[in-house]
Structures are given as structure tokens and as C-alpha cells.
mmCIF file of C-alpha atoms and ligand atoms in Angstrom:
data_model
loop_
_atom_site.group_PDB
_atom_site.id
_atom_site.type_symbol
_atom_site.label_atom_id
_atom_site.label_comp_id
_atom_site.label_asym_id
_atom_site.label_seq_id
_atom_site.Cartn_x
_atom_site.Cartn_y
_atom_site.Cartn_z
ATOM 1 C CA UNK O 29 7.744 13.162 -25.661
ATOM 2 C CA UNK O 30 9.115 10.089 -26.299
ATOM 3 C CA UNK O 31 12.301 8.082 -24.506
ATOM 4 C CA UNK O 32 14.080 5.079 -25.620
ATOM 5 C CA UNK O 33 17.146 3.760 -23.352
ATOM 6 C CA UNK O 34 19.783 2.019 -24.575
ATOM 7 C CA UNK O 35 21.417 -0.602 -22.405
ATOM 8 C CA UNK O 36 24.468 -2.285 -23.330
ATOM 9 C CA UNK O 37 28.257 -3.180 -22.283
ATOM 10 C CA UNK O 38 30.665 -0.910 -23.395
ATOM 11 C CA UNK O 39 31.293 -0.497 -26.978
ATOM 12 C CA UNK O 40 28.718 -2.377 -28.169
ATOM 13 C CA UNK O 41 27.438 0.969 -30.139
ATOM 14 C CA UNK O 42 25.370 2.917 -27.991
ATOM 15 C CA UNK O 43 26.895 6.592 -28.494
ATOM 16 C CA UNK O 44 26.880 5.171 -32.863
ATOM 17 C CA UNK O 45 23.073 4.034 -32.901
ATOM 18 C CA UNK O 46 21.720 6.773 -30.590
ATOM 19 C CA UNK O 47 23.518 9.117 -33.490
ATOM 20 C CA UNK O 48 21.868 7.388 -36.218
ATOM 21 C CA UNK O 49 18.315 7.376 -34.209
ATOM 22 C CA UNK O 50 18.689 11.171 -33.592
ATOM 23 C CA UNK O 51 18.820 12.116 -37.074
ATOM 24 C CA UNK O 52 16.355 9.742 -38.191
ATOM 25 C CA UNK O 53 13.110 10.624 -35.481
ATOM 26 C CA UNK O 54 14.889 14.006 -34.686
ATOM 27 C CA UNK O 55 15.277 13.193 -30.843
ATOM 28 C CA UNK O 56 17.675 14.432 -28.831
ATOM 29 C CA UNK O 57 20.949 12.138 -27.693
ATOM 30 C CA UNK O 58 21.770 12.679 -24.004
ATOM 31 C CA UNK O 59 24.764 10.474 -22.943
ATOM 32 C CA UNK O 60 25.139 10.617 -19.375
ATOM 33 C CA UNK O 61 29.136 9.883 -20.026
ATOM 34 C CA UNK O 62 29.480 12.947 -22.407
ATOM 35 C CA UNK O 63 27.844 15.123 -19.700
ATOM 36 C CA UNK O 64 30.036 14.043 -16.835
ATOM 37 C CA UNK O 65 33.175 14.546 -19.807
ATOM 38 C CA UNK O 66 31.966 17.908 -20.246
ATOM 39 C CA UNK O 67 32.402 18.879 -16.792
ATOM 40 C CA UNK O 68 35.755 17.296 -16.878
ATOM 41 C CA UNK O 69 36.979 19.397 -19.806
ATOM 42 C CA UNK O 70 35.212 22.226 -17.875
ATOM 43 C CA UNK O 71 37.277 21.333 -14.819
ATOM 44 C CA UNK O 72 33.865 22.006 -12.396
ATOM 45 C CA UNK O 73 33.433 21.508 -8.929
ATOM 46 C CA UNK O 74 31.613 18.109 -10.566
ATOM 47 C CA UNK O 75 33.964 17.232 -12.924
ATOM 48 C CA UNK O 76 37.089 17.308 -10.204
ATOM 49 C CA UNK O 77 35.269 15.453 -7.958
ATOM 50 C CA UNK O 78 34.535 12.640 -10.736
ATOM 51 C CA UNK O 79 37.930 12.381 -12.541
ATOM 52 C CA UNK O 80 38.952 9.978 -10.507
ATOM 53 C CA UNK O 81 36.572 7.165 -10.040
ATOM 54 C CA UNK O 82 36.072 8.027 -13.918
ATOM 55 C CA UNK O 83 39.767 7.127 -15.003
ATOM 56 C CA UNK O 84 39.043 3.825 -13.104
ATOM 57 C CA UNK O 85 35.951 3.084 -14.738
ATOM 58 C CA UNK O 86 33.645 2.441 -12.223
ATOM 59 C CA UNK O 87 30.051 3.876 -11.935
ATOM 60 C CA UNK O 88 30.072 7.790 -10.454
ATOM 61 C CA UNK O 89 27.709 8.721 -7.686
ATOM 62 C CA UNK O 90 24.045 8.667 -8.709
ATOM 63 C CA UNK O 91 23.159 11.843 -6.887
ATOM 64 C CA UNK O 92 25.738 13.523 -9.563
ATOM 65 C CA UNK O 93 24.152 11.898 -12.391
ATOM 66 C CA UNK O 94 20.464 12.520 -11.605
ATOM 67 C CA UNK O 95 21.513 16.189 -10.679
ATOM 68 C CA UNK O 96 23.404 16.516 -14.542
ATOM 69 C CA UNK O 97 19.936 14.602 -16.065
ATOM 70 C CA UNK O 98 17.152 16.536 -14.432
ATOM 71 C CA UNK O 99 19.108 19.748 -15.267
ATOM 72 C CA UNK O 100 19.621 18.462 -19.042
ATOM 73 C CA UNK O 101 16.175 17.201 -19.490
ATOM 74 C CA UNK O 102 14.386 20.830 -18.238
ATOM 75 C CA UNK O 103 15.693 22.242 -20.676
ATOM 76 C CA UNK O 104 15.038 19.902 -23.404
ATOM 77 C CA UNK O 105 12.844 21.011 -26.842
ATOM 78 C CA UNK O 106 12.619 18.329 -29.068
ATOM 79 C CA UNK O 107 10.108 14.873 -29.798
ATOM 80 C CA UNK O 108 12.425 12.551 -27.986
ATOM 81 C CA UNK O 109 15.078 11.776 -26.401
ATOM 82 C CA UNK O 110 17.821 8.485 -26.570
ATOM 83 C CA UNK O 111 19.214 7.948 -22.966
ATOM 84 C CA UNK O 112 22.696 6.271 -23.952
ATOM 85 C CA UNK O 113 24.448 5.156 -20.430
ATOM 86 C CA UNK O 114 21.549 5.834 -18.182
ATOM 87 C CA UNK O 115 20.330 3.908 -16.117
ATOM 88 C CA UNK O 116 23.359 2.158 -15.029
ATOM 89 C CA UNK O 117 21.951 0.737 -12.053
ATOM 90 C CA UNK O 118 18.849 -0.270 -10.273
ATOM 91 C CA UNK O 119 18.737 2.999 -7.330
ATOM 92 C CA UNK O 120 19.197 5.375 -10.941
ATOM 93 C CA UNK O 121 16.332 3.188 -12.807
ATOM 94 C CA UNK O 122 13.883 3.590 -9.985
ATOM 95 C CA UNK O 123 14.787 7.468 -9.540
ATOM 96 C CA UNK O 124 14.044 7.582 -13.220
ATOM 97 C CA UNK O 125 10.943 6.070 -13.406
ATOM 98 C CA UNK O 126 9.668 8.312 -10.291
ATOM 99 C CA UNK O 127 10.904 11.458 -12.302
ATOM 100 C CA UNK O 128 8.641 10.297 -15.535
ATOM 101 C CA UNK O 129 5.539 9.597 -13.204
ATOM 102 C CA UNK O 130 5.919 13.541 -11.214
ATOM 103 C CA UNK O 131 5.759 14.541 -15.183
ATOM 104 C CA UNK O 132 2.949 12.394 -16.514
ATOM 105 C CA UNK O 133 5.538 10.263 -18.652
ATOM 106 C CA UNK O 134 7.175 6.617 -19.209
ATOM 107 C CA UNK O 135 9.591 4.997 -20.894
ATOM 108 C CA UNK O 136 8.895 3.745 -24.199
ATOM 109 C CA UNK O 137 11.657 1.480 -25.642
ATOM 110 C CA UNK O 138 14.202 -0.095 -23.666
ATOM 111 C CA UNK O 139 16.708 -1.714 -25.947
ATOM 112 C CA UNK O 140 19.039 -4.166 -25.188
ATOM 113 C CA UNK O 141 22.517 -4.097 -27.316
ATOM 114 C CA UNK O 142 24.018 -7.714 -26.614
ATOM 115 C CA UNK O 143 27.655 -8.211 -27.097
ATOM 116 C CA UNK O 144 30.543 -10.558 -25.673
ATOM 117 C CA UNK O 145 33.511 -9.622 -23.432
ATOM 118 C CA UNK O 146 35.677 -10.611 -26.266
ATOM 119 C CA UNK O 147 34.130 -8.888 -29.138
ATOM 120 C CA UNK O 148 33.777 -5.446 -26.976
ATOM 121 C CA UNK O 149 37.259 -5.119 -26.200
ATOM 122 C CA UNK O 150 38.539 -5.846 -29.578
ATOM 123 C CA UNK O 151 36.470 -2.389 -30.497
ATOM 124 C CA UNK O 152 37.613 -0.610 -27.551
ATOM 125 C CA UNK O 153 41.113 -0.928 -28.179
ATOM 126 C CA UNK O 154 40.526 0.802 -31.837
ATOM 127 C CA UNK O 155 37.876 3.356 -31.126
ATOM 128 C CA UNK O 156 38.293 7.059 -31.747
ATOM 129 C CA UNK O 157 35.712 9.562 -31.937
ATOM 130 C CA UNK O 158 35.536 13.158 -32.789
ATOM 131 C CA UNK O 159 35.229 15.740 -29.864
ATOM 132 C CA UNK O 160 33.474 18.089 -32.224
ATOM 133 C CA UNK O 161 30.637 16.427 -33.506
ATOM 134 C CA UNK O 162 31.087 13.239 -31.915
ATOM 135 C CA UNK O 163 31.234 11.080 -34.390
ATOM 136 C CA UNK O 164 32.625 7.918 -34.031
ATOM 137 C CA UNK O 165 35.385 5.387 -35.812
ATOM 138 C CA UNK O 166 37.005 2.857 -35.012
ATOM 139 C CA UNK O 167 40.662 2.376 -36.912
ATOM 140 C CA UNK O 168 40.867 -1.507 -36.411
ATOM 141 C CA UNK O 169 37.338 -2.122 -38.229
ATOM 142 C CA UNK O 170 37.729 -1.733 -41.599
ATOM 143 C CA UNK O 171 34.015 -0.426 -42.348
ATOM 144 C CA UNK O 172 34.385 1.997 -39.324
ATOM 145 C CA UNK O 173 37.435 3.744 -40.259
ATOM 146 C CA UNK O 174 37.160 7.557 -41.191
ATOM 147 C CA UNK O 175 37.666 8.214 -45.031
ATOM 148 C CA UNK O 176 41.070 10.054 -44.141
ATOM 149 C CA UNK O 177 42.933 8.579 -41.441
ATOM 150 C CA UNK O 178 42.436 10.599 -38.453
ATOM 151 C CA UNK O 179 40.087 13.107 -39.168
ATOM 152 C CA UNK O 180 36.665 13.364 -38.967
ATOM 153 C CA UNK O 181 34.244 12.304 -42.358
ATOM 154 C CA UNK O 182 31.647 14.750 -40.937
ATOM 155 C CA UNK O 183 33.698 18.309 -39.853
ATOM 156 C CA UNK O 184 37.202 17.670 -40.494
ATOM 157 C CA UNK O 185 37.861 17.788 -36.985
ATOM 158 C CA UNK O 186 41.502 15.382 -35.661
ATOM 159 C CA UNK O 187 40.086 12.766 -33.888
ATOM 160 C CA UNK O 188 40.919 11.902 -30.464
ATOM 161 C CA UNK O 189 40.985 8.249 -27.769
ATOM 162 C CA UNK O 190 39.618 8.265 -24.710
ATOM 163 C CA UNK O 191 41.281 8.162 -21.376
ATOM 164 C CA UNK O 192 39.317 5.639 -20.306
ATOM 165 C CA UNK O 193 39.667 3.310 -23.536
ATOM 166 C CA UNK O 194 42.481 1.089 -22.510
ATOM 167 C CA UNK O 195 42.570 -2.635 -21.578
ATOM 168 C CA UNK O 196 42.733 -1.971 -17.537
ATOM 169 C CA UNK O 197 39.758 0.973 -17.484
ATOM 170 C CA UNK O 198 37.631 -1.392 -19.838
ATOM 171 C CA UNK O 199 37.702 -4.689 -17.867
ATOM 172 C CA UNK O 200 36.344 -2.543 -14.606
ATOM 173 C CA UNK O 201 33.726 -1.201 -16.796
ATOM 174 C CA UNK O 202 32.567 -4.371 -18.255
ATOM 175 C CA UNK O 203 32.545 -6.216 -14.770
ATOM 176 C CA UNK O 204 30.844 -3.031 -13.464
ATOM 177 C CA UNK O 205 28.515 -3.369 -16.053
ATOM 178 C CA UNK O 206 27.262 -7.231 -15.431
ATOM 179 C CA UNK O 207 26.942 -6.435 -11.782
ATOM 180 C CA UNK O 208 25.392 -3.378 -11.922
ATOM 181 C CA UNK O 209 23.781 -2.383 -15.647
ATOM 182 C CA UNK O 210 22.627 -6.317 -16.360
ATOM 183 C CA UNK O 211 20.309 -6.073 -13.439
ATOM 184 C CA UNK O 212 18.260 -3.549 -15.469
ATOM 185 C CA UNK O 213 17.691 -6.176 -18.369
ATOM 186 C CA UNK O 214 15.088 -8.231 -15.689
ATOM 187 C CA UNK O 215 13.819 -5.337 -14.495
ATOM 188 C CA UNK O 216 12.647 -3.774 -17.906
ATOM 189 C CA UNK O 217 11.524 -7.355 -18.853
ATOM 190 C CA UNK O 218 9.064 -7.530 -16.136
ATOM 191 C CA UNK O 219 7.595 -4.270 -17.491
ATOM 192 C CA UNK O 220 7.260 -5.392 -21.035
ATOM 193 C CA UNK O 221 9.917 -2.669 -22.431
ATOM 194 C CA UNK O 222 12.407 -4.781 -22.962
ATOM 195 C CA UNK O 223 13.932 -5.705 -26.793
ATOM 196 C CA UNK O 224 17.145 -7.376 -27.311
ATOM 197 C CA UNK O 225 19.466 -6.793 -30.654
ATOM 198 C CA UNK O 226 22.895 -8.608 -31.518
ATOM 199 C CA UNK O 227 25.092 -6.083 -31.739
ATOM 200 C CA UNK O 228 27.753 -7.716 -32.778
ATOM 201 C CA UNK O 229 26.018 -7.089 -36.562
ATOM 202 C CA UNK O 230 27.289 -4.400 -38.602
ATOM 203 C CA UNK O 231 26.043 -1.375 -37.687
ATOM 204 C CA UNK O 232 23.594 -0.572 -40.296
ATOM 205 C CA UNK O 233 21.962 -4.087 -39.400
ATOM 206 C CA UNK O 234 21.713 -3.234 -35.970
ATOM 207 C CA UNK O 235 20.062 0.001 -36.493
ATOM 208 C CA UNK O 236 17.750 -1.572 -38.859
ATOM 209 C CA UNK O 237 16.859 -3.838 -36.431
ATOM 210 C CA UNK O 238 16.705 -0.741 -33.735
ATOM 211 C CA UNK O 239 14.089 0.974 -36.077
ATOM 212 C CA UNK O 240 12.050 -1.894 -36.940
ATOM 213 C CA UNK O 241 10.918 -2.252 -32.939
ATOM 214 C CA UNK O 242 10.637 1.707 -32.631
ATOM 215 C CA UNK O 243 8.578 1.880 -36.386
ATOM 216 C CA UNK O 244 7.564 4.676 -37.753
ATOM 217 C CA UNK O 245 5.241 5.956 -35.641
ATOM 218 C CA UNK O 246 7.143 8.603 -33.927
HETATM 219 P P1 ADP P 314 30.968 3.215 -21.743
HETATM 220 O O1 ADP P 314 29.551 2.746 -21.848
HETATM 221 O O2 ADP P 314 31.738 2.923 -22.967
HETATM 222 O O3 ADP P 314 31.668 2.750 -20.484
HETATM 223 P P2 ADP P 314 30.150 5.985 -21.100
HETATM 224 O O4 ADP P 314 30.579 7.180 -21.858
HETATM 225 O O5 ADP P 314 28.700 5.659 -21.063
HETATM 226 O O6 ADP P 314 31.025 4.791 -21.668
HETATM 227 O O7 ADP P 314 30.650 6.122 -19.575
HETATM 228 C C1 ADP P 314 31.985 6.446 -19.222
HETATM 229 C C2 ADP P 314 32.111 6.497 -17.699
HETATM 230 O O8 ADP P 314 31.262 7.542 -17.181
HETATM 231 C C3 ADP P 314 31.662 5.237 -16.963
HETATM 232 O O9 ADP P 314 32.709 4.290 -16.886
HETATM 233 C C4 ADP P 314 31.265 5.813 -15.603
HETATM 234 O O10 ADP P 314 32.416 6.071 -14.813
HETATM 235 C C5 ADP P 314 30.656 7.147 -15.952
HETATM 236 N N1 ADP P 314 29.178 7.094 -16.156
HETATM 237 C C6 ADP P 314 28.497 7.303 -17.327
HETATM 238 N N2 ADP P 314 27.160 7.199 -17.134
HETATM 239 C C7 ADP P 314 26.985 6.908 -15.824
HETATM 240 C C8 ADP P 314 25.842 6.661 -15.010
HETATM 241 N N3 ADP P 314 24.588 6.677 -15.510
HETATM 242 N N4 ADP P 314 26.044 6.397 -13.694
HETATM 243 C C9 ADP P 314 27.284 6.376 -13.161
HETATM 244 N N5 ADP P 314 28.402 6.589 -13.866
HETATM 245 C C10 ADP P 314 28.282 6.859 -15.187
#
């Protein structure tokens, strides 16, 4: 089975190329954000303990998010799998890597989605996504804007913002991502896994790029 992780600040386009990867190899997309989500719309013993620390954007507990992983990937049928917004931190990369070894496995793509401060909350303040199929849009981008405004191209579903996608909630999570996430760039460098991609391209470019490191040979 194959894995490719996607590291990157927030909306630089992981949940949008991890889509577009999914339905071209077939994998599977597990985002460790729409898990912990899920057990807030649940309302779980989980997802009340994470609402807070969630609406403030910094990282949630890493026993939680190992626990919600390992139970996801048990039960997981497919060729491969895109990890979008995991690892987020050294102790979860290690834990990760020990979990592949028990099970004979490793990583096989680590790519890097590079984008500025700037440019990443200029899409945050636009982006809206669909809580059916989870598409995602983005009204203030003109070639990311749903065909009718609102609804969903794919299902027809209203689209909805995230809680966490204001100004405030972002600037924790993009500090919290330099001095946590970033530390994982080094680290998959030194094991030769590591490929970098502007993403501040369109997003057809990017995934073009994305597809030309993975190749065909999946
Ligand atoms: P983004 O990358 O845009 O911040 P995500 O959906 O990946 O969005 O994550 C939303 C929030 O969920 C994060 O701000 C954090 O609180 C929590 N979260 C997601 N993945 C992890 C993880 N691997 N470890 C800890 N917290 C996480």
C-alpha cells in the first residue's frame, strides 16, 4: 500500500490536491482535521474534549490523533492512502514511522506545498467547502468559485465556512505550523522523501507538478 503525506501551511491546498490525487491513483484521503470535525459534529467524548483547543487553532493532543489514525487506517481497503494534516509535529512523525515499521511499511512521498503568510490568508478568508462531498471553493478566487454561487458543482449540496477560518484562528495556525509542522520538512529531507511544489500556482499546475514526482507507477 502506498502513502504520500502532504505537508503544508494552511490553505495552501492540501484537502483540494489530496481530492484530485484520490480520484486519479484511487487512494484513499484521510484528513486528520476532518476526523477530529467528525467527532465534533458527533459531539463524542473526543470531539468535546477537542472543541476547544480546535476553535483556537492550535495542534490537539497527539495521543487523540494517533488513536483516530490507527483506528482509520485498520480498517482501510484501498492502494493508497494521502495523509493531509498528519504529521503535524515531530513526537506524531516518529509514532508514525514506528507504526509503518510494526506493519512492514514506509512512507513513500512526502510533499511539500510551499506558500507565504500573505498569500494563505487571502484564501482563508474566502474558502468554503461542501460538508457533503467535501469539495472545496473559494468565493474570492475567481477560478475557484462554484458554478452557482453557494452550492456545490459536484452534489448540489449549500456550502458552508469553517469555524476556524477567520483572521484570529488562522494566524495561531500558521505560527503553530512554522514551529511545529516546518520541523518535519528537515526531517523528511534527511530521509530522501522530501519534494517541494509552489503552491501558490493554480491548482491544476500544482497537481501536475504533484503527479509528475508520484508518476505513474502506482
Ligand atoms: P488547516 O491545515 O487548514 O489548519 P486542518 O483541517 O488540517 O486545517 O486542521 C484543523 C485543526 O485540526 C488544526 O488547527 C488542529 O487544531 C487540528 N488538527 C488537525 N490535524 C491535526 C494533527 N495531526 N495533530 C494535531 N491537531 C490536528
Amino acid at each position: 500500500m502506498k502513502s504520500v503525506i502532504l505537508i503544508a501551511p494552511p490553505a495552501a491546498g492540501k484537502g483540494t490536491q489530496s481530492k484530485l490525487l484520490c480520484d486519479l491513483y484511487n487512494f484513499e484521503h484521510i484528513s486528520t482535521g476532518d476526523l477530529l470535525r467528525s467527532e465534533l459534529k458527533k459531539d463524542s467524548e473526543i470531539g468535546k474534549s477537542i472543541k476547544e483547543i480546535m476553535e483556537t487553532g492550535k495542534l490537539v493532543n497527539d495521543e487523540i490523533i494517533i488513536s483516530l489514525l490507527i483506528n482509520k487506517l485498520n480498517f482501510l481497503v484501498c492502494n493508497g492512502y494521502i495523509l493531509d494534516g498528519f504529521p503535524r509535529n515531530l513526537e506524531q512523525a516518529i509514532a508514525y514511522d514506528k507504526m509503518l515499521k510494526n506493519n512492514g511499511q514506509s512512507i513513500d512521498y512526502v510533499i511539500h506545498l510551499v506558500l507565504s503568510k500573505e498569500e494563505a490568508k487571502k484564501r482563508i478568508v474566502g474558502r468554503i467547502s461542501c460538508p457533503n462531498c467535501g469539495s472545496i471553493y473559494n468565493d474570492l478566487i475567481k477560478d475557484s468559485n462554484p458554478l452557482l454561487t453557494n452550492f456545490c458543482d459536484k452534489c448540489g449540496t449549500s456550502l458552508v465556512k469553517r469555524d476556524d477560518d477567520n483572521e484570529e484562528t488562522f494566524d495561531v495556525r500558521f505560527d503553530t505550523y512554522v514551529e511545529e509542522t516546518s520541523p518535519l520538512i528537515n526531517y523528511y529531507n534527511n530521509l530522501g522523501k522530501l519534494y517541494e511544489v509552489d503552491s501558490s500556482l493554480g491548482k491544476m499546475e500544482i497537481f501536475n507538478q504533484i503527479t509528475s514526482i508520484i508518476g505513474d507507477q502506482i
